[in-house]
CSV table of C-alpha atoms in Angstrom, one decimal:
chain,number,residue,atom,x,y,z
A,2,UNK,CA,-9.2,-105.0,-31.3
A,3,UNK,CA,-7.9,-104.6,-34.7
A,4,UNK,CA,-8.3,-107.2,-36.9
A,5,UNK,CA,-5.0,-106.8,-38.1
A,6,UNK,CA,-3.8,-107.9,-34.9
A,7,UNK,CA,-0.8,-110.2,-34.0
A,8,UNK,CA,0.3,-111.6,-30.8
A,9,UNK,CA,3.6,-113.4,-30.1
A,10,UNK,CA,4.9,-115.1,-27.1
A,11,UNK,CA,8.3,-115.1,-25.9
A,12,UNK,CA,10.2,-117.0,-23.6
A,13,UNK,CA,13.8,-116.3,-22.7
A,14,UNK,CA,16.2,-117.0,-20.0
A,15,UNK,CA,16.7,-114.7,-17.6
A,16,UNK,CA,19.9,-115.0,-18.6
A,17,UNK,CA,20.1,-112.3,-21.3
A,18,UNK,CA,20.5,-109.6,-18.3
A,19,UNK,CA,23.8,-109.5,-16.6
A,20,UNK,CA,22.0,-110.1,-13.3
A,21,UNK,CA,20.1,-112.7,-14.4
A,22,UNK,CA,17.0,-110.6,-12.7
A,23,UNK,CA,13.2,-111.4,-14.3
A,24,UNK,CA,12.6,-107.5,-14.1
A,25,UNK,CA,15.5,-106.7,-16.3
A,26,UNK,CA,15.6,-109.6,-18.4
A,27,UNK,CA,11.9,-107.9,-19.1
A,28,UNK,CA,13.4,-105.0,-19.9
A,29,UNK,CA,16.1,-106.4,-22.1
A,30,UNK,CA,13.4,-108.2,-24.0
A,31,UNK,CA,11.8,-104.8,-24.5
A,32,UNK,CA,14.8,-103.2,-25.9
A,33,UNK,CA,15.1,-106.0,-28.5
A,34,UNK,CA,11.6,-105.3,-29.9
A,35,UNK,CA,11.2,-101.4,-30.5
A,36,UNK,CA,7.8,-99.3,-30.6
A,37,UNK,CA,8.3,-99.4,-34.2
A,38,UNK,CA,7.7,-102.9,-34.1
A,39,UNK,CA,5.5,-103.8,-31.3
A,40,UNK,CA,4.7,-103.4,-27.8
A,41,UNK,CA,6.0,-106.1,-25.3
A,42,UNK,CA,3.9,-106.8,-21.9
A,43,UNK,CA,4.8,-109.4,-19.3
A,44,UNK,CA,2.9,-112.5,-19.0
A,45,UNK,CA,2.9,-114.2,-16.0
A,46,UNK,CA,3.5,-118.1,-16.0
A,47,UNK,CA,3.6,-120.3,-13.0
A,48,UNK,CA,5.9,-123.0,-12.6
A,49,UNK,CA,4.4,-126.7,-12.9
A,50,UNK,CA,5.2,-130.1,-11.5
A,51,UNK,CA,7.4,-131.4,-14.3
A,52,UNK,CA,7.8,-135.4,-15.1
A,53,UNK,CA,10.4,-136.8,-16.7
A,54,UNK,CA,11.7,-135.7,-20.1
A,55,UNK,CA,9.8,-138.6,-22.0
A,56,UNK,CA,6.9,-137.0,-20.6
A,57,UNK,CA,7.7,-133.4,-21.2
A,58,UNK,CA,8.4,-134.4,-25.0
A,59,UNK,CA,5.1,-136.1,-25.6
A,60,UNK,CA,3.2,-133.4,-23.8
A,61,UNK,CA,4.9,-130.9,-26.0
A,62,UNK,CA,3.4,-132.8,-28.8
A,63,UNK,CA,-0.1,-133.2,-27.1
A,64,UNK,CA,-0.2,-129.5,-26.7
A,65,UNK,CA,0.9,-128.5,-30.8
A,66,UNK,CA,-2.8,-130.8,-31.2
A,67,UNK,CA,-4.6,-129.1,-28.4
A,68,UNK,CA,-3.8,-125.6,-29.6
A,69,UNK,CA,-5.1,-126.5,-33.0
A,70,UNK,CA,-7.8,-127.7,-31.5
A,71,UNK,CA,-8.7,-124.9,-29.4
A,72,UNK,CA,-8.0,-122.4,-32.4
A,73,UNK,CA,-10.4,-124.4,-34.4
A,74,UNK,CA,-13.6,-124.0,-31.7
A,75,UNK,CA,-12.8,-120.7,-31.3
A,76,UNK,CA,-13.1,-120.0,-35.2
A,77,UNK,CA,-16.3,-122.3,-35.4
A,78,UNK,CA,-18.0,-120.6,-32.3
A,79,UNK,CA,-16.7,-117.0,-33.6
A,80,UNK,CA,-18.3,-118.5,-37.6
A,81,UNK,CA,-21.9,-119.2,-35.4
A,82,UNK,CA,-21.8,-116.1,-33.7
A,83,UNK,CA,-22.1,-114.2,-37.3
A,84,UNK,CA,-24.5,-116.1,-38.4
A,85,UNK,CA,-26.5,-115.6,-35.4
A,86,UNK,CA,-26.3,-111.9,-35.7
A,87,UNK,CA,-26.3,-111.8,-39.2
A,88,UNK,CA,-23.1,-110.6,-39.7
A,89,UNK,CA,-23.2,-107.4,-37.9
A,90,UNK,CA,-19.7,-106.7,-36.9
A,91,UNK,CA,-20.4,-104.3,-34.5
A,92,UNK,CA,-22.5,-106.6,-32.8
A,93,UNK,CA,-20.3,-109.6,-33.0
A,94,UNK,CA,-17.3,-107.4,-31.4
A,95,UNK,CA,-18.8,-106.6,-29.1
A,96,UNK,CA,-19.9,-110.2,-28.4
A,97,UNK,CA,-16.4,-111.5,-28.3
A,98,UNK,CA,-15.0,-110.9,-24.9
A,99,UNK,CA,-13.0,-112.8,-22.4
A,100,UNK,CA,-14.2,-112.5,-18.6
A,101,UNK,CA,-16.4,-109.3,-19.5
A,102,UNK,CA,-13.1,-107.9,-21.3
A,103,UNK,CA,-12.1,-107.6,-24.6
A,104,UNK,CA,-9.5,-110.0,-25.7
A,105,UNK,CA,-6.4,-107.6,-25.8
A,106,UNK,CA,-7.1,-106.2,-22.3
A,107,UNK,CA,-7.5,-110.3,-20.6
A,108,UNK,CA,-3.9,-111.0,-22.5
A,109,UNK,CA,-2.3,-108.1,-21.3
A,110,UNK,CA,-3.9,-108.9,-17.6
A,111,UNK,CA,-3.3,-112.3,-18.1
A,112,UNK,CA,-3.2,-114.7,-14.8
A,113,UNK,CA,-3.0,-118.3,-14.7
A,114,UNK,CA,-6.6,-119.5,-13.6
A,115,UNK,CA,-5.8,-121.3,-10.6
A,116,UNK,CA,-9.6,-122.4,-10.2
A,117,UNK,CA,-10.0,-123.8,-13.2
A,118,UNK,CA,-6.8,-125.2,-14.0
A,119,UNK,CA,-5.5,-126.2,-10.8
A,120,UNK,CA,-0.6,-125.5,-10.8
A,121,UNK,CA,-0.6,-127.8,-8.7
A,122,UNK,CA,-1.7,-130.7,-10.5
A,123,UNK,CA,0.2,-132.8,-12.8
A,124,UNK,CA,0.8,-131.6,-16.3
A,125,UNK,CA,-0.8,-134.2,-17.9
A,126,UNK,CA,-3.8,-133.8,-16.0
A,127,UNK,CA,-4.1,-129.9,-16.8
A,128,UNK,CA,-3.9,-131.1,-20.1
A,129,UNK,CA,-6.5,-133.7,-20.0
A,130,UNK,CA,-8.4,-131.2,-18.5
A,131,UNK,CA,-8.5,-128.6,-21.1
A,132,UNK,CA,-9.0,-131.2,-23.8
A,133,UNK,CA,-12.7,-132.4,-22.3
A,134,UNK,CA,-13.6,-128.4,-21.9
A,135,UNK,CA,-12.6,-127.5,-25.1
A,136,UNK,CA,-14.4,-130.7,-26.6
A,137,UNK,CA,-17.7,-130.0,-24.2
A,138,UNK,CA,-17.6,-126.2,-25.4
A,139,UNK,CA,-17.7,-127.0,-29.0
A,140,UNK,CA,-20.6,-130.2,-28.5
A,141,UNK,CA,-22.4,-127.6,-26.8
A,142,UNK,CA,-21.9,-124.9,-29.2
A,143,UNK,CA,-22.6,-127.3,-32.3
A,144,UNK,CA,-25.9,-128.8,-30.6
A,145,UNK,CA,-27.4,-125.3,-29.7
A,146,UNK,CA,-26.4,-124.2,-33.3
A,147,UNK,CA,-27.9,-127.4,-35.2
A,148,UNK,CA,-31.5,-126.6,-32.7
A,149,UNK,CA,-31.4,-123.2,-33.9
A,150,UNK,CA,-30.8,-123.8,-37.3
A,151,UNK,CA,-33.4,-126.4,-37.6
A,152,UNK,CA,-36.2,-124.1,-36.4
A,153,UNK,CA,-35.0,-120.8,-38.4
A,154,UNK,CA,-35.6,-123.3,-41.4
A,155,UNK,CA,-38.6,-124.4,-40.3
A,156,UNK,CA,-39.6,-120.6,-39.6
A,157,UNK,CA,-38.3,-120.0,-43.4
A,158,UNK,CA,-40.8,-122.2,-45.3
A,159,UNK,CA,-43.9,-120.9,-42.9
A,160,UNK,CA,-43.2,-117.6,-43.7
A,161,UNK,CA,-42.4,-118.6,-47.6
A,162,UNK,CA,-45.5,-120.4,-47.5
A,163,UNK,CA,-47.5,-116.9,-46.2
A,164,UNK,CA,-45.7,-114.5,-48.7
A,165,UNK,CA,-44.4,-116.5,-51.6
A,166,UNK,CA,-46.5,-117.3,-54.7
A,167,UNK,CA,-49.1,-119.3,-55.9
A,168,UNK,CA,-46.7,-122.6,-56.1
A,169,UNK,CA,-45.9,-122.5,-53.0
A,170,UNK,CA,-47.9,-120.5,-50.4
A,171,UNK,CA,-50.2,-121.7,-47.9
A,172,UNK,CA,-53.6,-121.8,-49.9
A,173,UNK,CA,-56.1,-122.0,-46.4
A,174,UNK,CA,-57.1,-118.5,-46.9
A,175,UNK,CA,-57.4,-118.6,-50.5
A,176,UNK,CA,-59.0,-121.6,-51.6
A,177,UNK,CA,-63.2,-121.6,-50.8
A,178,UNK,CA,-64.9,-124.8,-49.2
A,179,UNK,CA,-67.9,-124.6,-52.0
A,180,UNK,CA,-65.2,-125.2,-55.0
A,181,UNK,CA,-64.2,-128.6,-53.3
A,182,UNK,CA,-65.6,-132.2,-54.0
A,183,UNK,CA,-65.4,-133.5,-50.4
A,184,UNK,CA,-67.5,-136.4,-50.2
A,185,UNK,CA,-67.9,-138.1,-53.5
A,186,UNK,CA,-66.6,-141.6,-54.1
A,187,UNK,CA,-65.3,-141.2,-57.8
A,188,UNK,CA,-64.9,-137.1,-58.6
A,189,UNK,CA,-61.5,-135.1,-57.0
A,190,UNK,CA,-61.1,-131.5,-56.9
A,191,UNK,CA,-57.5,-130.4,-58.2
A,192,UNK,CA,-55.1,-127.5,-57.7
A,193,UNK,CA,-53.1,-126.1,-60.1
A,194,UNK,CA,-50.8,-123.7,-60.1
A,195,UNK,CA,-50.4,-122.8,-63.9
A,196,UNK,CA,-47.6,-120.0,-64.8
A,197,UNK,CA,-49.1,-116.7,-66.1
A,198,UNK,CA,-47.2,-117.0,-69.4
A,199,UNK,CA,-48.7,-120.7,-70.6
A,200,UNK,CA,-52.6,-120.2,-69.0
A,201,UNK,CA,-53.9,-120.3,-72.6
A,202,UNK,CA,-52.0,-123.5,-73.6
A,203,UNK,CA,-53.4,-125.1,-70.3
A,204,UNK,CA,-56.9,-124.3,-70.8
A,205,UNK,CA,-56.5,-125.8,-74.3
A,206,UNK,CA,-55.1,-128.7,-73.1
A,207,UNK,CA,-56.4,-130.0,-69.6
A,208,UNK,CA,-59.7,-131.7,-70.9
A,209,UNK,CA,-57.4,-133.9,-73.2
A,210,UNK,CA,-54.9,-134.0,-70.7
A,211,UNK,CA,-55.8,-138.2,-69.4
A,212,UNK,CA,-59.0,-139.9,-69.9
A,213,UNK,CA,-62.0,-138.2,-67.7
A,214,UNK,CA,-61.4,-135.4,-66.8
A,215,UNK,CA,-64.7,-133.3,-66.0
A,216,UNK,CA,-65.1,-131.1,-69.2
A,217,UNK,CA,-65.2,-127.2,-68.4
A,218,UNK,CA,-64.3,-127.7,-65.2
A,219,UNK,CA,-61.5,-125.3,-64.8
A,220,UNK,CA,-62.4,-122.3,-62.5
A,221,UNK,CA,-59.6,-119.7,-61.6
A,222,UNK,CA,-59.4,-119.0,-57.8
A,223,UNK,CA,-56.4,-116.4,-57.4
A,224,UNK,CA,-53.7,-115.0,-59.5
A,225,UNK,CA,-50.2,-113.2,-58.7
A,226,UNK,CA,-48.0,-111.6,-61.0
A,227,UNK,CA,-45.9,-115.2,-61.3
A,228,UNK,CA,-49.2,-117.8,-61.5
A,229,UNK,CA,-52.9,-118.6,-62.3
A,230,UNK,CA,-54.6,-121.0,-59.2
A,231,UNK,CA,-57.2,-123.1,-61.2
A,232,UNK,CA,-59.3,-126.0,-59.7
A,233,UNK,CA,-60.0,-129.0,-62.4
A,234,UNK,CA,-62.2,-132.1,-61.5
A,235,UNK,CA,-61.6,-135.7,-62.5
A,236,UNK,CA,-62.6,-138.9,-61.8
A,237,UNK,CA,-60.8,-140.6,-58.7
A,238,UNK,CA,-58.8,-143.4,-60.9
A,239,UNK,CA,-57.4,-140.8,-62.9
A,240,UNK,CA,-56.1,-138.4,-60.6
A,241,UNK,CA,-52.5,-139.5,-60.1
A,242,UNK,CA,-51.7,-139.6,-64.2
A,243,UNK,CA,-53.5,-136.6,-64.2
A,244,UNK,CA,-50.9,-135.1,-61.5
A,245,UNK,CA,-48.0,-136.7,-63.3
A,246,UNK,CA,-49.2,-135.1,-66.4
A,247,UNK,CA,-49.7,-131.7,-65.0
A,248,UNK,CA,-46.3,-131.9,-63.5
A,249,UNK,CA,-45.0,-132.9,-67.4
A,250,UNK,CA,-46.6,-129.8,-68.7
A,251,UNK,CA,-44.9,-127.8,-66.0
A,252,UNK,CA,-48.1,-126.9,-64.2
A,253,UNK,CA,-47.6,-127.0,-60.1
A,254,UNK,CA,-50.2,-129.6,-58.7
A,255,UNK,CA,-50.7,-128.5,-55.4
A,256,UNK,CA,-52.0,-130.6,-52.0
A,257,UNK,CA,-54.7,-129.0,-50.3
A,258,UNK,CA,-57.2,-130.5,-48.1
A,259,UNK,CA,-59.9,-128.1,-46.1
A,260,UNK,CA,-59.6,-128.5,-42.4
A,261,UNK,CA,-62.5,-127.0,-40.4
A,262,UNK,CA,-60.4,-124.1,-38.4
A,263,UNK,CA,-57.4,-124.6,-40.7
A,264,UNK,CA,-57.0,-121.0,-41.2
A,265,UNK,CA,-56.3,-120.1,-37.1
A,266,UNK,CA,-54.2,-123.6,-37.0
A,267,UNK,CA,-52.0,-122.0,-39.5
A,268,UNK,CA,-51.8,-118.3,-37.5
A,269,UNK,CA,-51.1,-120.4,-33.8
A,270,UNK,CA,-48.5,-122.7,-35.8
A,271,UNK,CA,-46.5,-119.7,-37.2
A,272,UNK,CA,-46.8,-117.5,-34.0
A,273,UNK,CA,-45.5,-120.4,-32.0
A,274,UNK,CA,-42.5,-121.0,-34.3
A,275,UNK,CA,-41.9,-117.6,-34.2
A,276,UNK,CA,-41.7,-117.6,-30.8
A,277,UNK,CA,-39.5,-120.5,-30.6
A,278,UNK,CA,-36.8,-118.9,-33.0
A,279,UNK,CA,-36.8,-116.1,-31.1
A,280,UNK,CA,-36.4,-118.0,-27.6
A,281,UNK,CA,-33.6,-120.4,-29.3
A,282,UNK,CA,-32.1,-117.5,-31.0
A,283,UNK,CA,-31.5,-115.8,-27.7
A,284,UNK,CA,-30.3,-119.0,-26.4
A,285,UNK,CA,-27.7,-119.5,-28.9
A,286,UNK,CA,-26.6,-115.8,-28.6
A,287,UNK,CA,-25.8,-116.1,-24.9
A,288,UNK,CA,-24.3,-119.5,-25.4
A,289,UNK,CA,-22.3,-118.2,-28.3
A,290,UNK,CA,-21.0,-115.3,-26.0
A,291,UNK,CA,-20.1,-117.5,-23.5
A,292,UNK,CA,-18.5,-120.0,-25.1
A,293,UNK,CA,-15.9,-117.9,-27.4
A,294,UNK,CA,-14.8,-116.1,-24.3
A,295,UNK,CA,-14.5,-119.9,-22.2
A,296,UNK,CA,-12.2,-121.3,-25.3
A,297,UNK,CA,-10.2,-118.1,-25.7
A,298,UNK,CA,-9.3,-118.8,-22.4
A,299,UNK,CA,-8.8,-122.5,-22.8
A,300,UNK,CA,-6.6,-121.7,-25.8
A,301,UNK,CA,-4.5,-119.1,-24.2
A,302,UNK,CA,-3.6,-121.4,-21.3
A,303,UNK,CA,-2.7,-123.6,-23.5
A,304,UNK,CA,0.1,-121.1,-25.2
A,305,UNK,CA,0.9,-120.9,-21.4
A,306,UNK,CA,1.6,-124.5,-20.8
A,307,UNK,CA,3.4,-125.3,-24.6
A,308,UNK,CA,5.6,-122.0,-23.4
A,309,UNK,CA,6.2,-123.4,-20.2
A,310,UNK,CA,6.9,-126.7,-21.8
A,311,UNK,CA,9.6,-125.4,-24.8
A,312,UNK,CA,10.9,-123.3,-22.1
A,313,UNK,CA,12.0,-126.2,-20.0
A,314,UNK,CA,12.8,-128.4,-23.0
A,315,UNK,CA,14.7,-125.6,-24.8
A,316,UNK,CA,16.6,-124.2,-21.4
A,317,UNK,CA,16.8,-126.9,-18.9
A,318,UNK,CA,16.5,-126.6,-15.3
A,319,UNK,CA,16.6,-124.8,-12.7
A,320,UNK,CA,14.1,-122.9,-14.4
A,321,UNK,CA,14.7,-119.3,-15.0
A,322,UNK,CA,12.8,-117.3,-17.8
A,323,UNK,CA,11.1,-114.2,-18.5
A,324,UNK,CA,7.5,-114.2,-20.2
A,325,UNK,CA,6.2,-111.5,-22.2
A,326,UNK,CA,3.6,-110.8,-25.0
A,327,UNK,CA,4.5,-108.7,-28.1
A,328,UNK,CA,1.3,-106.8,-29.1
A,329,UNK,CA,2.3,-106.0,-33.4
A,330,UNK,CA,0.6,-106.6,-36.4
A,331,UNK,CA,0.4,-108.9,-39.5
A,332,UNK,CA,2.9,-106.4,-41.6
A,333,UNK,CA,5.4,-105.6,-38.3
A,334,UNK,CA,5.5,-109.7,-36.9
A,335,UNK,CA,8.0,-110.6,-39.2
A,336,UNK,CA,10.5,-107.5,-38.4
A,337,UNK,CA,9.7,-108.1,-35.0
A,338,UNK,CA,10.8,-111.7,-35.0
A,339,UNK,CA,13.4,-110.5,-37.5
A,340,UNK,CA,14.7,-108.0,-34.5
A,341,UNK,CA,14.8,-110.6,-31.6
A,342,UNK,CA,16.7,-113.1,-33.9
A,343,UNK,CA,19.3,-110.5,-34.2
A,344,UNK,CA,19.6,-109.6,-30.0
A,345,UNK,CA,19.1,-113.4,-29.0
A,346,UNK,CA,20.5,-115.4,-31.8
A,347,UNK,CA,23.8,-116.3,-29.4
A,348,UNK,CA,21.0,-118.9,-27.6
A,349,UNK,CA,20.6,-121.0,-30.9
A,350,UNK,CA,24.7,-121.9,-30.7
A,351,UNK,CA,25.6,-123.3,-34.1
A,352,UNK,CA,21.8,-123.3,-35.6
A,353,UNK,CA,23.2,-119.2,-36.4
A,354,UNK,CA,24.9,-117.3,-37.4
A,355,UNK,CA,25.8,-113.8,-39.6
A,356,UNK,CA,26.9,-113.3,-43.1
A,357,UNK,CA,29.6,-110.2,-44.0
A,358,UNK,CA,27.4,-107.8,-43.3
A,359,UNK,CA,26.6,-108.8,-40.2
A,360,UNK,CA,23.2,-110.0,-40.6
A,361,UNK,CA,21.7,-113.1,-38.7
A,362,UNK,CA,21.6,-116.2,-40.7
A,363,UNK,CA,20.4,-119.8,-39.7
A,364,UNK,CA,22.0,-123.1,-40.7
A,365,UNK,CA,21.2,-125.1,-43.0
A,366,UNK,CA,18.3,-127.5,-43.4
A,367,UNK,CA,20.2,-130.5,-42.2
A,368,UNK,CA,20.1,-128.4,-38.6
A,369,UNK,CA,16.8,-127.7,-38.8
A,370,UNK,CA,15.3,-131.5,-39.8
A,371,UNK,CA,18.5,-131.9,-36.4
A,372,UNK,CA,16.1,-129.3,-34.6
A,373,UNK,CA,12.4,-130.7,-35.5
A,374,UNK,CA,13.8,-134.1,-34.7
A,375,UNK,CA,14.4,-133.1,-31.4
A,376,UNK,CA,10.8,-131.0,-30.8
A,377,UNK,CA,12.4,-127.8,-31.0
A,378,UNK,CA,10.6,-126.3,-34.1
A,379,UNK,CA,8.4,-123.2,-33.8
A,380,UNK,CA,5.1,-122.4,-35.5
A,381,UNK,CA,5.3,-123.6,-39.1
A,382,UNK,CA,8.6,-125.4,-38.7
A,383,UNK,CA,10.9,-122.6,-38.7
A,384,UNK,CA,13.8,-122.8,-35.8
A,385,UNK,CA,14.2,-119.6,-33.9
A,386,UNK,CA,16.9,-119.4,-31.1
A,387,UNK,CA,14.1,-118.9,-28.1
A,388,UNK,CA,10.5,-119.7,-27.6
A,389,UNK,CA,8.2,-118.2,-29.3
A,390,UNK,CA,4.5,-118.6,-30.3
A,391,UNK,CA,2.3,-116.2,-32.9
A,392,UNK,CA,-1.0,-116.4,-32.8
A,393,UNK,CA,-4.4,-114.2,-34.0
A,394,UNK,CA,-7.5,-113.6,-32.5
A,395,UNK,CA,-10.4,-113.6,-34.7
């Protein structure tokens, strides 16, 4: 899917055809919206036990938050599935489907999921039940993500500590046993990581560095192209000014004490993280899958039910309307809107109307704050004369 795509939803009476017939109130709605503009398919939308108009209003209202809502997981869970792939966007495409089909083939095949979301039921308690999925999918989503994030970090500085430099690598398979003071009560061995540029000002000044420091006692173990690794003895009751003072100079005291076997407790502890990344990583993927496709559908049931709501709010009962979804882009929405405001501006009443040249106009503000007061705004607050919903996949 393009990622220029734009998807409306539009409710009308069936009124707008002479026969009042939901087959050619389809086709009237097509005739309003030409190929130029977008391509209109019908979307299917049960009828649902309705409750009294106090009810309908605040579930109108519920519904403007749970669409946010679901918009909002889907963007988080669609934001985890790049990262997981590393931005790949042929990957994450094709990880972004909707029951094994890509999004603009389930919303043109769209059917109410009868399963999940039982018509039958109360509308409040459809509603109530998409709120706990979409809140379960994105706790799901969010805990898998923070577990997989923790050990890729964790991965990170192992593998920084085998390849990076002297101030920071692991130092097991550099450092030999026979330079370190193990067992004496009052002399340290230290490490420091000096940089290449300032070796000769540290060899000047070490000895006089803090009181007792072993003289000569700096031998060079390892160098890289960024640092010198040099071991310097001094007595025990010196050794944390002499850290301090190292750290002052900005020389890199590093911690380092031998472990019998310490080099293959290093090897086992970064195969095992590895293997953990890549178990949690495939986790998360599969997860990640799953989830966008569930709160897709989540979120386009619940375009279903605020349609179904405005559509009995806006046109009253006995209910008689006609469905569809406009397939158009970002550029072509606006003319498209712009082209049904001009065939079915006669439902607004008074809200429209048309200047000298014949052109649709709306009212004033006073009939829109009228309008909003009375829950019949559309997406970002602007009346239109019929229901209708624009929304992007991403």
């Amino acid at each position: 899917m393009s990622r220029n795509t734009k998807f409306l939803l539009v409710s009308l009476p069936a009124s707008i055809s002479p026969t009042k017939d939901h087959d050619e109130a389809l086709t009237t709605l097509r005739s309003a919206v030409t190929l130029d503009y977008g391509t209109v398919f019908p979307f299917a939308i049960p009828e649902f036990k309705i409750g009294t108009l106090d009810a309908l209003v605040q579930q109108a209202d519920d519904l403007v938050k749970l669409e946010a809502a679901c918009e909002g997981v889907v963007g988080k869970v669609g934001d985890s599935l790049k990262t997981i792939l590393e931005g790949d966007e042929d990957k994450i495409s094709q990880s972004k489907t909707v029951n094994d089909k890509p999004v603009e083939q389930y919303l043109k095949s769209f059917h109410w999921n009868k399963v999940k979301y039982r018509a039958d039921k109360p509308l409040g308690e459809i509603i109530d039940t998409l709120q706990k999925e979409v809140n379960s999918i994105d706790n799901q989503v969010k805990d898998k993500y923070n577990s997989y994030n923790s050990v890729k970090t964790n991965l990170t500085q192992l593998q920084r500590r085998q390849t990076g430099n002297l101030s920071t690598k692991a130092l097991t398979n550099i450092v030999p046993p026979s330079l370190l003071i193990r067992d004496s009560d009052y002399l340290e061995t230290h490490l420091i990581a000096v940089p290449r540029n300032i070796t000769k000002d540290f060899l000047r000044a070490y000895e006089t560095l803090t009181p007792m420091v072993v003289p000569r006692s700096a031998v060079q173990i390892a160098a890289d192209d960024e640092f010198t690794l040099y071991a310097v003895t001094t007595f025990k009751k010196h050794s944390q000014e002499f850290i301090h003072k190292c750290r002052e100079s900005k020389w890199t005291p590093r911690e380092f004490k031998y472990r019998e076997g310490g080099k293959e407790e290093e090897s086992k502890e970064l195969e095992k993280v590895m293997k953990d990344e890549r178990k949690i990583w495939e986790q998360a993927l599969r997860l990640g899958r799953t989830a966008w496709g569930e709160a897709v559908m989540a979120w386009v049931h619940v375009l279903a039910l605020r349609v179904f709501v405005e559509t009995v709010l806006r046109y009253g009962l006995p209910l008689n309307f006609v469905c569809g979804l406009i397939r158009t882009t970002g550029k072509l929405a606006k003319k498209a809107r712009g082209s049904l405001d001009a065939k079915f501006s006669y439902l607004g009443g008074n809200a429209f109307g048309r200047d000298k040249k014949g052109r649709v106009t709306k009212d004033d503000s006073s009939t829109s704050a009228d309008m909003q007061a009375a829950g019949h705004m559309g997406d970002g607050g602007d009346y239109s004369a019929y229901v209708c919903y624009e929304f992007e996949v991403r």
